PDB file of C-alpha atoms (C1' of nucleotides) in Angstrom:
ATOM      1  CA  MET A   1     -27.989 -14.471  25.826  1.00  0.00           C
ATOM      2  CA  ARG A   2     -25.210 -12.417  27.413  1.00  0.00           C
ATOM      3  CA  LEU A   3     -22.619 -14.561  29.203  1.00  0.00           C
ATOM      4  CA  ALA A   4     -19.957 -12.881  31.323  1.00  0.00           C
ATOM      5  CA  THR A   5     -16.884 -13.538  33.445  1.00  0.00           C
ATOM      6  CA  TRP A   6     -15.474 -11.213  36.086  1.00  0.00           C
ATOM      7  CA  ASN A   7     -12.821 -11.487  38.759  1.00  0.00           C
ATOM      8  CA  VAL A   8     -14.287  -8.994  41.228  1.00  0.00           C
ATOM      9  CA  ASN A   9     -11.451  -9.022  43.823  1.00  0.00           C
ATOM     10  CA  GLY A  10     -13.708  -9.240  46.866  1.00  0.00           C
ATOM     11  CA  LEU A  11     -17.470  -9.557  46.424  1.00  0.00           C
ATOM     12  CA  ARG A  12     -18.440  -7.679  49.583  1.00  0.00           C
ATOM     13  CA  ALA A  13     -16.080  -4.766  48.901  1.00  0.00           C
ATOM     14  CA  ARG A  14     -17.340  -4.643  45.288  1.00  0.00           C
ATOM     15  CA  ILE A  15     -21.083  -5.139  45.738  1.00  0.00           C
ATOM     16  CA  ASP A  16     -22.179  -1.572  44.861  1.00  0.00           C
ATOM     17  CA  TYR A  17     -19.808  -1.491  41.902  1.00  0.00           C
ATOM     18  CA  ILE A  18     -21.139  -4.823  40.659  1.00  0.00           C
ATOM     19  CA  ASP A  19     -24.675  -3.379  40.836  1.00  0.00           C
ATOM     20  CA  HIS A  20     -23.694  -0.562  38.471  1.00  0.00           C
ATOM     21  CA  TRP A  21     -22.310  -2.986  35.948  1.00  0.00           C
ATOM     22  CA  ILE A  22     -25.237  -5.423  36.129  1.00  0.00           C
ATOM     23  CA  LYS A  23     -27.797  -2.638  35.701  1.00  0.00           C
ATOM     24  CA  HIS A  24     -25.961  -1.174  32.693  1.00  0.00           C
ATOM     25  CA  ARG A  25     -24.997  -4.391  30.910  1.00  0.00           C
ATOM     26  CA  GLN A  26     -27.891  -6.662  31.873  1.00  0.00           C
ATOM     27  CA  PRO A  27     -26.008  -9.965  31.606  1.00  0.00           C
ATOM     28  CA  ASP A  28     -28.011 -13.207  31.626  1.00  0.00           C
ATOM     29  CA  VAL A  29     -25.293 -15.284  33.278  1.00  0.00           C
ATOM     30  CA  VAL A  30     -22.172 -14.147  35.156  1.00  0.00           C
ATOM     31  CA  GLY A  31     -19.251 -16.227  36.383  1.00  0.00           C
ATOM     32  CA  LEU A  32     -17.630 -14.449  39.327  1.00  0.00           C
ATOM     33  CA  GLN A  33     -14.186 -15.167  40.768  1.00  0.00           C
ATOM     34  CA  GLU A  34     -12.237 -14.097  43.857  1.00  0.00           C
ATOM     35  CA  LEU A  35     -15.284 -13.659  46.058  1.00  0.00           C
ATOM     36  CA  LYS A  36     -13.192 -13.755  49.272  1.00  0.00           C
ATOM     37  CA  THR A  37     -16.509 -14.512  50.968  1.00  0.00           C
ATOM     38  CA  PRO A  38     -17.688 -17.484  53.043  1.00  0.00           C
ATOM     39  CA  ASP A  39     -20.826 -19.235  51.756  1.00  0.00           C
ATOM     40  CA  ASP A  40     -22.876 -18.378  54.850  1.00  0.00           C
ATOM     41  CA  VAL A  41     -22.664 -14.626  54.222  1.00  0.00           C
ATOM     42  CA  PHE A  42     -23.087 -14.653  50.442  1.00  0.00           C
ATOM     43  CA  PRO A  43     -25.723 -11.961  49.627  1.00  0.00           C
ATOM     44  CA  HIS A  44     -28.268 -14.215  47.888  1.00  0.00           C
ATOM     45  CA  GLU A  45     -31.178 -11.858  48.564  1.00  0.00           C
ATOM     46  CA  HIS A  46     -29.285  -8.923  47.121  1.00  0.00           C
ATOM     47  CA  PHE A  47     -28.870 -10.699  43.785  1.00  0.00           C
ATOM     48  CA  ARG A  48     -32.404 -12.109  43.928  1.00  0.00           C
ATOM     49  CA  ASP A  49     -33.668  -8.526  44.052  1.00  0.00           C
ATOM     50  CA  LEU A  50     -31.713  -7.843  40.859  1.00  0.00           C
ATOM     51  CA  GLY A  51     -33.325 -10.875  39.213  1.00  0.00           C
ATOM     52  CA  TYR A  52     -30.560 -13.455  39.640  1.00  0.00           C
ATOM     53  CA  GLN A  53     -30.281 -16.848  41.254  1.00  0.00           C
ATOM     54  CA  ALA A  54     -26.790 -17.548  42.607  1.00  0.00           C
ATOM     55  CA  LEU A  55     -24.846 -20.781  42.999  1.00  0.00           C
ATOM     56  CA  VAL A  56     -21.765 -20.345  45.162  1.00  0.00           C
ATOM     57  CA  HIS A  57     -18.564 -22.169  46.004  1.00  0.00           C
ATOM     58  CA  GLY A  58     -16.888 -19.808  48.444  1.00  0.00           C
ATOM     59  CA  GLN A  59     -14.404 -19.774  51.279  1.00  0.00           C
ATOM     60  CA  LYS A  60     -13.154 -17.290  53.845  1.00  0.00           C
ATOM     61  CA  SER A  61     -10.553 -14.672  52.838  1.00  0.00           C
ATOM     62  CA  TRP A  62      -9.437 -16.067  49.508  1.00  0.00           C
ATOM     63  CA  ASN A  63     -10.596 -17.513  46.197  1.00  0.00           C
ATOM     64  CA  GLY A  64     -14.287 -18.373  45.782  1.00  0.00           C
ATOM     65  CA  VAL A  65     -16.434 -18.594  42.648  1.00  0.00           C
ATOM     66  CA  ALA A  66     -20.122 -18.136  41.894  1.00  0.00           C
ATOM     67  CA  ILE A  67     -22.592 -18.197  39.023  1.00  0.00           C
ATOM     68  CA  LEU A  68     -25.403 -15.650  38.745  1.00  0.00           C
ATOM     69  CA  ALA A  69     -28.225 -16.499  36.310  1.00  0.00           C
ATOM     70  CA  LYS A  70     -31.539 -14.969  35.308  1.00  0.00           C
ATOM     71  CA  HIS A  71     -32.672 -18.339  33.930  1.00  0.00           C
ATOM     72  CA  PRO A  72     -33.250 -21.802  35.400  1.00  0.00           C
ATOM     73  CA  MET A  73     -29.963 -23.212  36.680  1.00  0.00           C
ATOM     74  CA  THR A  74     -28.965 -26.427  38.430  1.00  0.00           C
ATOM     75  CA  LEU A  75     -25.665 -27.155  40.156  1.00  0.00           C
ATOM     76  CA  LYS A  76     -23.464 -29.826  38.548  1.00  0.00           C
ATOM     77  CA  GLN A  77     -20.108 -29.433  40.343  1.00  0.00           C
ATOM     78  CA  GLN A  78     -18.529 -27.482  43.189  1.00  0.00           C
ATOM     79  CA  GLY A  79     -14.753 -27.647  43.411  1.00  0.00           C
ATOM     80  CA  LEU A  80     -12.204 -29.231  41.097  1.00  0.00           C
ATOM     81  CA  PRO A  81     -11.757 -32.951  41.899  1.00  0.00           C
ATOM     82  CA  GLU A  82      -8.286 -33.796  43.329  1.00  0.00           C
ATOM     83  CA  GLN A  83      -7.632 -30.103  44.059  1.00  0.00           C
ATOM     84  CA  ASP A  84      -9.776 -29.260  47.079  1.00  0.00           C
ATOM     85  CA  ASP A  85      -6.797 -28.142  49.151  1.00  0.00           C
ATOM     86  CA  PHE A  86      -5.879 -25.462  46.596  1.00  0.00           C
ATOM     87  CA  GLY A  87      -9.002 -23.403  47.312  1.00  0.00           C
ATOM     88  CA  ALA A  88     -12.549 -22.933  46.037  1.00  0.00           C
ATOM     89  CA  ARG A  89     -11.839 -22.370  42.360  1.00  0.00           C
ATOM     90  CA  LEU A  90     -14.447 -24.113  40.192  1.00  0.00           C
ATOM     91  CA  ILE A  91     -18.206 -24.337  39.854  1.00  0.00           C
ATOM     92  CA  THR A  92     -20.354 -25.782  37.044  1.00  0.00           C
ATOM     93  CA  ALA A  93     -24.083 -25.359  36.429  1.00  0.00           C
ATOM     94  CA  GLU A  94     -26.497 -26.393  33.718  1.00  0.00           C
ATOM     95  CA  ILE A  95     -28.536 -23.444  32.488  1.00  0.00           C
ATOM     96  CA  THR A  96     -31.663 -23.488  30.322  1.00  0.00           C
ATOM     97  CA  THR A  97     -32.307 -20.452  28.131  1.00  0.00           C
ATOM     98  CA  PRO A  98     -35.771 -18.990  27.412  1.00  0.00           C
ATOM     99  CA  LYS A  99     -35.540 -20.678  24.001  1.00  0.00           C
ATOM    100  CA  GLY A 100     -35.210 -24.026  25.738  1.00  0.00           C
ATOM    101  CA  THR A 101     -31.513 -24.543  24.987  1.00  0.00           C
ATOM    102  CA  ALA A 102     -29.596 -26.266  27.783  1.00  0.00           C
ATOM    103  CA  PHE A 103     -25.859 -25.670  28.173  1.00  0.00           C
ATOM    104  CA  ASP A 104     -23.189 -26.135  30.818  1.00  0.00           C
ATOM    105  CA  PHE A 105     -21.460 -23.098  32.282  1.00  0.00           C
ATOM    106  CA  THR A 106     -18.228 -23.498  34.261  1.00  0.00           C
ATOM    107  CA  THR A 107     -16.331 -20.705  35.897  1.00  0.00           C
ATOM    108  CA  VAL A 108     -12.803 -21.028  37.287  1.00  0.00           C
ATOM    109  CA  TYR A 109     -10.277 -19.070  39.283  1.00  0.00           C
ATOM    110  CA  CYS A 110      -7.020 -20.693  38.214  1.00  0.00           C
ATOM    111  CA  PRO A 111      -4.047 -20.565  40.586  1.00  0.00           C
ATOM    112  CA  ASN A 112      -1.575 -17.723  40.207  1.00  0.00           C
ATOM    113  CA  GLY A 113       1.628 -19.685  40.805  1.00  0.00           C
ATOM    114  CA  LYS A 114       3.484 -16.782  42.462  1.00  0.00           C
ATOM    115  CA  THR A 115       6.941 -17.298  40.864  1.00  0.00           C
ATOM    116  CA  LEU A 116       8.608 -19.908  38.671  1.00  0.00           C
ATOM    117  CA  GLU A 117      10.629 -21.089  41.694  1.00  0.00           C
ATOM    118  CA  HIS A 118       7.706 -21.278  44.131  1.00  0.00           C
ATOM    119  CA  ALA A 119       6.059 -24.611  44.951  1.00  0.00           C
ATOM    120  CA  ASP A 120       2.745 -23.036  43.885  1.00  0.00           C
ATOM    121  CA  PHE A 121       3.957 -22.887  40.275  1.00  0.00           C
ATOM    122  CA  THR A 122       4.174 -26.689  40.085  1.00  0.00           C
ATOM    123  CA  ARG A 123       0.821 -26.898  41.839  1.00  0.00           C
ATOM    124  CA  LYS A 124      -0.606 -24.491  39.254  1.00  0.00           C
ATOM    125  CA  LEU A 125       0.462 -26.848  36.452  1.00  0.00           C
ATOM    126  CA  ASP A 126      -0.989 -29.835  38.375  1.00  0.00           C
ATOM    127  CA  TRP A 127      -4.230 -27.933  38.861  1.00  0.00           C
ATOM    128  CA  TYR A 128      -4.486 -27.491  35.098  1.00  0.00           C
ATOM    129  CA  LYS A 129      -3.965 -31.236  34.618  1.00  0.00           C
ATOM    130  CA  SER A 130      -6.881 -31.901  36.947  1.00  0.00           C
ATOM    131  CA  LEU A 131      -9.000 -29.334  35.087  1.00  0.00           C
ATOM    132  CA  HIS A 132      -8.198 -31.070  31.819  1.00  0.00           C
ATOM    133  CA  THR A 133      -9.299 -34.419  33.277  1.00  0.00           C
ATOM    134  CA  TYR A 134     -12.454 -32.837  34.690  1.00  0.00           C
ATOM    135  CA  TRP A 135     -13.257 -31.361  31.297  1.00  0.00           C
ATOM    136  CA  GLN A 136     -12.867 -34.685  29.519  1.00  0.00           C
ATOM    137  CA  GLN A 137     -15.108 -36.418  32.058  1.00  0.00           C
ATOM    138  CA  HIS A 138     -17.853 -33.788  31.753  1.00  0.00           C
ATOM    139  CA  ALA A 139     -17.969 -33.492  27.984  1.00  0.00           C
ATOM    140  CA  VAL A 140     -21.183 -31.998  26.635  1.00  0.00           C
ATOM    141  CA  ALA A 141     -21.728 -30.447  23.204  1.00  0.00           C
ATOM    142  CA  LYS A 142     -22.651 -27.015  24.534  1.00  0.00           C
ATOM    143  CA  HIS A 143     -20.284 -25.986  27.298  1.00  0.00           C
ATOM    144  CA  LEU A 144     -18.639 -22.673  28.101  1.00  0.00           C
ATOM    145  CA  ILE A 145     -15.778 -22.322  30.579  1.00  0.00           C
ATOM    146  CA  CYS A 146     -14.830 -18.850  31.668  1.00  0.00           C
ATOM    147  CA  GLY A 147     -12.767 -17.170  34.320  1.00  0.00           C
ATOM    148  CA  ASP A 148      -9.393 -15.886  35.379  1.00  0.00           C
ATOM    149  CA  PHE A 149      -6.879 -18.305  33.837  1.00  0.00           C
ATOM    150  CA  ASN A 150      -3.716 -16.510  34.964  1.00  0.00           C
ATOM    151  CA  ILE A 151      -1.983 -17.341  31.667  1.00  0.00           C
ATOM    152  CA  VAL A 152      -0.989 -14.919  28.896  1.00  0.00           C
ATOM    153  CA  PRO A 153      -1.833 -16.926  25.747  1.00  0.00           C
ATOM    154  CA  GLU A 154       0.482 -15.096  23.312  1.00  0.00           C
ATOM    155  CA  ALA A 155       2.933 -12.207  23.352  1.00  0.00           C
ATOM    156  CA  ILE A 156       0.204  -9.844  22.083  1.00  0.00           C
ATOM    157  CA  ASP A 157      -1.814 -10.550  25.235  1.00  0.00           C
ATOM    158  CA  GLY A 158       0.700  -8.970  27.617  1.00  0.00           C
ATOM    159  CA  TRP A 159       1.962  -5.398  27.781  1.00  0.00           C
ATOM    160  CA  ARG A 160       5.547  -6.630  27.912  1.00  0.00           C
ATOM    161  CA  GLY A 161       5.061  -8.392  24.575  1.00  0.00           C
ATOM    162  CA  GLU A 162       8.006 -10.528  23.483  1.00  0.00           C
ATOM    163  CA  LYS A 163      10.014  -9.240  26.453  1.00  0.00           C
ATOM    164  CA  GLY A 164       7.700 -11.181  28.765  1.00  0.00           C
ATOM    165  CA  GLU A 165       8.280 -14.553  27.123  1.00  0.00           C
ATOM    166  CA  GLY A 166       9.477 -17.194  29.573  1.00  0.00           C
ATOM    167  CA  SER A 167       8.470 -15.372  32.740  1.00  0.00           C
ATOM    168  CA  ILE A 168       5.550 -16.533  34.858  1.00  0.00           C
ATOM    169  CA  PHE A 169       2.192 -16.334  33.029  1.00  0.00           C
ATOM    170  CA  TYR A 170       4.123 -16.351  29.716  1.00  0.00           C
ATOM    171  CA  THR A 171       5.822 -19.777  29.978  1.00  0.00           C
ATOM    172  CA  GLN A 172       5.461 -22.563  27.430  1.00  0.00           C
ATOM    173  CA  GLU A 173       4.514 -24.946  30.255  1.00  0.00           C
ATOM    174  CA  GLU A 174       1.517 -22.817  31.215  1.00  0.00           C
ATOM    175  CA  ARG A 175       0.559 -22.224  27.599  1.00  0.00           C
ATOM    176  CA  GLN A 176       0.632 -25.958  26.858  1.00  0.00           C
ATOM    177  CA  HIS A 177      -2.138 -26.412  29.399  1.00  0.00           C
ATOM    178  CA  LEU A 178      -4.210 -23.728  27.687  1.00  0.00           C
ATOM    179  CA  GLN A 179      -3.477 -25.354  24.326  1.00  0.00           C
ATOM    180  CA  ALA A 180      -4.778 -28.651  25.722  1.00  0.00           C
ATOM    181  CA  PHE A 181      -8.213 -27.052  25.979  1.00  0.00           C
ATOM    182  CA  VAL A 182      -8.031 -25.834  22.398  1.00  0.00           C
ATOM    183  CA  ASP A 183      -7.113 -29.398  21.403  1.00  0.00           C
ATOM    184  CA  LEU A 184     -10.270 -30.589  23.163  1.00  0.00           C
ATOM    185  CA  GLY A 185     -12.360 -28.339  20.928  1.00  0.00           C
ATOM    186  CA  LEU A 186     -12.584 -25.109  22.909  1.00  0.00           C
ATOM    187  CA  THR A 187     -12.228 -21.662  21.346  1.00  0.00           C
ATOM    188  CA  ASP A 188     -11.100 -18.426  23.001  1.00  0.00           C
ATOM    189  CA  LEU A 189     -14.037 -16.259  21.940  1.00  0.00           C
ATOM    190  CA  PHE A 190     -12.292 -12.892  22.125  1.00  0.00           C
ATOM    191  CA  ARG A 191      -9.271 -14.005  20.090  1.00  0.00           C
ATOM    192  CA  HIS A 192     -11.518 -15.801  17.598  1.00  0.00           C
ATOM    193  CA  TYR A 193     -13.459 -12.637  16.825  1.00  0.00           C
ATOM    194  CA  TYR A 194     -10.543 -10.218  17.138  1.00  0.00           C
ATOM    195  CA  PRO A 195      -7.451 -12.063  15.811  1.00  0.00           C
ATOM    196  CA  ASP A 196      -5.166  -9.006  15.861  1.00  0.00           C
ATOM    197  CA  SER A 197      -6.501  -6.801  18.671  1.00  0.00           C
ATOM    198  CA  GLN A 198      -4.414  -6.078  21.730  1.00  0.00           C
ATOM    199  CA  GLU A 199      -6.875  -5.698  24.602  1.00  0.00           C
ATOM    200  CA  PHE A 200      -6.230  -6.449  28.245  1.00  0.00           C
ATOM    201  CA  SER A 201      -8.568  -7.664  30.990  1.00  0.00           C
ATOM    202  CA  TRP A 202      -6.323  -7.033  34.032  1.00  0.00           C
ATOM    203  CA  TRP A 203      -4.206  -4.081  35.146  1.00  0.00           C
ATOM    204  CA  ASP A 204      -2.185  -3.817  38.364  1.00  0.00           C
ATOM    205  CA  TYR A 205      -3.563  -1.355  40.909  1.00  0.00           C
ATOM    206  CA  ARG A 206      -0.067  -0.018  41.424  1.00  0.00           C
ATOM    207  CA  GLY A 207       1.943   2.526  39.515  1.00  0.00           C
ATOM    208  CA  GLY A 208      -0.849   3.813  37.258  1.00  0.00           C
ATOM    209  CA  ALA A 209      -0.751   0.596  35.239  1.00  0.00           C
ATOM    210  CA  PHE A 210      -4.210   1.153  33.691  1.00  0.00           C
ATOM    211  CA  HIS A 211      -3.358   4.559  32.271  1.00  0.00           C
ATOM    212  CA  ARG A 212       0.055   3.351  31.132  1.00  0.00           C
ATOM    213  CA  LYS A 213      -1.647   0.449  29.323  1.00  0.00           C
ATOM    214  CA  HIS A 214       0.359  -2.054  31.363  1.00  0.00           C
ATOM    215  CA  GLY A 215      -2.133  -4.905  31.367  1.00  0.00           C
ATOM    216  CA  LEU A 216      -2.624  -8.575  30.590  1.00  0.00           C
ATOM    217  CA  ARG A 217      -5.378 -10.522  28.839  1.00  0.00           C
ATOM    218  CA  ILE A 218      -5.872 -13.422  31.247  1.00  0.00           C
ATOM    219  CA  ASP A 219      -9.683 -13.577  31.559  1.00  0.00           C
ATOM    220  CA  PHE A 220     -11.302 -15.717  28.884  1.00  0.00           C
ATOM    221  CA  LEU A 221     -14.547 -17.187  27.637  1.00  0.00           C
ATOM    222  CA  LEU A 222     -13.755 -20.573  26.071  1.00  0.00           C
ATOM    223  CA  ALA A 223     -16.598 -22.228  24.187  1.00  0.00           C
ATOM    224  CA  THR A 224     -17.401 -25.434  22.330  1.00  0.00           C
ATOM    225  CA  ALA A 225     -18.152 -25.196  18.596  1.00  0.00           C
ATOM    226  CA  PRO A 226     -21.970 -24.850  18.724  1.00  0.00           C
ATOM    227  CA  LEU A 227     -21.588 -21.909  21.119  1.00  0.00           C
ATOM    228  CA  VAL A 228     -18.839 -20.300  19.019  1.00  0.00           C
ATOM    229  CA  ASP A 229     -21.161 -20.436  16.008  1.00  0.00           C
ATOM    230  CA  ALA A 230     -23.939 -18.765  18.033  1.00  0.00           C
ATOM    231  CA  THR A 231     -21.733 -15.864  19.203  1.00  0.00           C
ATOM    232  CA  SER A 232     -22.292 -12.412  17.686  1.00  0.00           C
ATOM    233  CA  GLU A 233     -20.075 -10.181  19.842  1.00  0.00           C
ATOM    234  CA  VAL A 234     -17.332 -10.357  22.477  1.00  0.00           C
ATOM    235  CA  ILE A 235     -16.495  -7.389  24.704  1.00  0.00           C
ATOM    236  CA  ILE A 236     -13.710  -6.754  27.201  1.00  0.00           C
ATOM    237  CA  ASP A 237     -15.495  -4.114  29.252  1.00  0.00           C
ATOM    238  CA  ARG A 238     -12.550  -1.909  30.180  1.00  0.00           C
ATOM    239  CA  ASP A 239     -14.801   1.034  31.142  1.00  0.00           C
ATOM    240  CA  TYR A 240     -15.531  -1.033  34.239  1.00  0.00           C
ATOM    241  CA  ARG A 241     -11.905  -1.018  35.317  1.00  0.00           C
ATOM    242  CA  ARG A 242     -12.366   2.673  36.129  1.00  0.00           C
ATOM    243  CA  LYS A 243     -13.549   4.189  39.376  1.00  0.00           C
ATOM    244  CA  ILE A 244     -17.291   5.001  39.510  1.00  0.00           C
ATOM    245  CA  ASP A 245     -17.798   8.065  41.728  1.00  0.00           C
ATOM    246  CA  ASP A 246     -16.179   6.913  44.986  1.00  0.00           C
ATOM    247  CA  LEU A 247     -16.399   3.196  44.155  1.00  0.00           C
ATOM    248  CA  THR A 248     -13.144   1.354  43.497  1.00  0.00           C
ATOM    249  CA  ALA A 249     -13.054  -1.063  40.547  1.00  0.00           C
ATOM    250  CA  SER A 250     -11.654  -4.574  40.621  1.00  0.00           C
ATOM    251  CA  ASP A 251      -8.212  -4.937  39.041  1.00  0.00           C
ATOM    252  CA  HIS A 252      -9.954  -7.099  36.390  1.00  0.00           C
ATOM    253  CA  ALA A 253     -12.482  -5.866  33.809  1.00  0.00           C
ATOM    254  CA  PRO A 254     -15.596  -7.919  33.039  1.00  0.00           C
ATOM    255  CA  VAL A 255     -15.567  -9.867  29.754  1.00  0.00           C
ATOM    256  CA  TYR A 256     -18.813 -10.845  28.058  1.00  0.00           C
ATOM    257  CA  ALA A 257     -20.188 -12.389  24.884  1.00  0.00           C
ATOM    258  CA  ASP A 258     -23.601 -12.256  23.232  1.00  0.00           C
ATOM    259  CA  LEU A 259     -24.937 -15.559  21.897  1.00  0.00           C
ATOM    260  CA  ASP A 260     -28.083 -16.502  20.032  1.00  0.00           C
ATOM    261  CA  ILE A 261     -29.061 -19.583  22.023  1.00  0.00           C
TER     262      ILE A 261
ATOM    263  C1'  DA B   1      15.889  -4.483  43.561  1.00  0.00           C
ATOM    264  C1'  DT B   2      11.632  -2.757  45.720  1.00  0.00           C
ATOM    265  C1'  DG B   3       7.309  -0.495  46.174  1.00  0.00           C
ATOM    266  C1'  DC B   4       3.609   1.236  43.921  1.00  0.00           C
ATOM    267  C1'  DC B   5      -2.586  -0.464  45.398  1.00  0.00           C
ATOM    268  C1'  DT B   6      -6.374  -3.060  47.386  1.00  0.00           C
ATOM    269  C1'  DC B   7      -8.394  -6.850  49.567  1.00  0.00           C
ATOM    270  C1'  DC B   8      -8.787  -9.752  53.671  1.00  0.00           C
ATOM    271  C1'  DC B   9      -8.111 -11.107  58.692  1.00  0.00           C
ATOM    272  C1'  DC B  10     -11.349 -13.120  65.551  1.00  0.00           C
ATOM    273  C1'  DT B  11      -6.846  -6.789  62.005  1.00  0.00           C
ATOM    274  C1'  DT B  12      -4.071  -2.124  63.657  1.00  0.00           C
ATOM    275  C1'  DG B  13       0.637  -4.997  60.267  1.00  0.00           C
ATOM    276  C1'  DG B  14       1.199  -8.903  57.140  1.00  0.00           C
ATOM    277  C1'  DG B  15      -0.040 -12.059  53.349  1.00  0.00           C
ATOM    278  C1'  DA B  16      -1.689 -12.393  48.738  1.00  0.00           C
ATOM    279  C1'  DG B  17      -2.576 -10.887  44.389  1.00  0.00           C
ATOM    280  C1'  DA B  18      -0.478 -11.241  38.898  1.00  0.00           C
TER     281       DA B  18
END
DNA sequence: ATGCCTCCCCTTGGGAGA
């Protein structure tokens, strides 16, 4: 079972690029973020032709999340309670694998926060509080939450290293909210399997950041213990941050894990 | 310090992204 997360930076602008990745990697379930697409024009038939059912929580211009699945899937939640006015940023489904294992899959597009001084930074922290509450109220043994968290967990996860400490994405306040999920029993799959590796999942479009290795690891797969135990591999798919022919990549790479469930 | 690039919008420049 290959479970993936990907901030695609515009679903409609990325659709041909996404096809390449899906055909080469053959994921079973994909959490997508930053669709920038209203629900009424989501290309359901396009993904159906590739073998996927889609559940969508979109909006015009900004934000938007979706889950693609090759296996039976039912919607459990659209939108983070108490945070509707901060955009379409959360969707949860229950998925049943061919082996008959049921698990919950949540994907999130966490707020950016803009700057430490901006009102959106406080709202970002509040949004995390609501996510924490949501998580506690939807506790199931097998649950994976993935997405763009817009937090650099440790100095190793940002190209600026220790020099970044204290600036937005690297603050203790933001990291405490990530730690709260660890305290609730979730594990960052990539860091669990690669304790010392510096790999990034996002690179700015500007200034040749990808080639200069100026990136951040902000896209995670967080899993409960039974799913951690079932995981055999975790990949940050940086090849898919590169241009394919004339197709522009997202500024985020896909991240996926293979699980025996 | 700012822009770099790319997306979106009842577009043609401006806001947002991280």
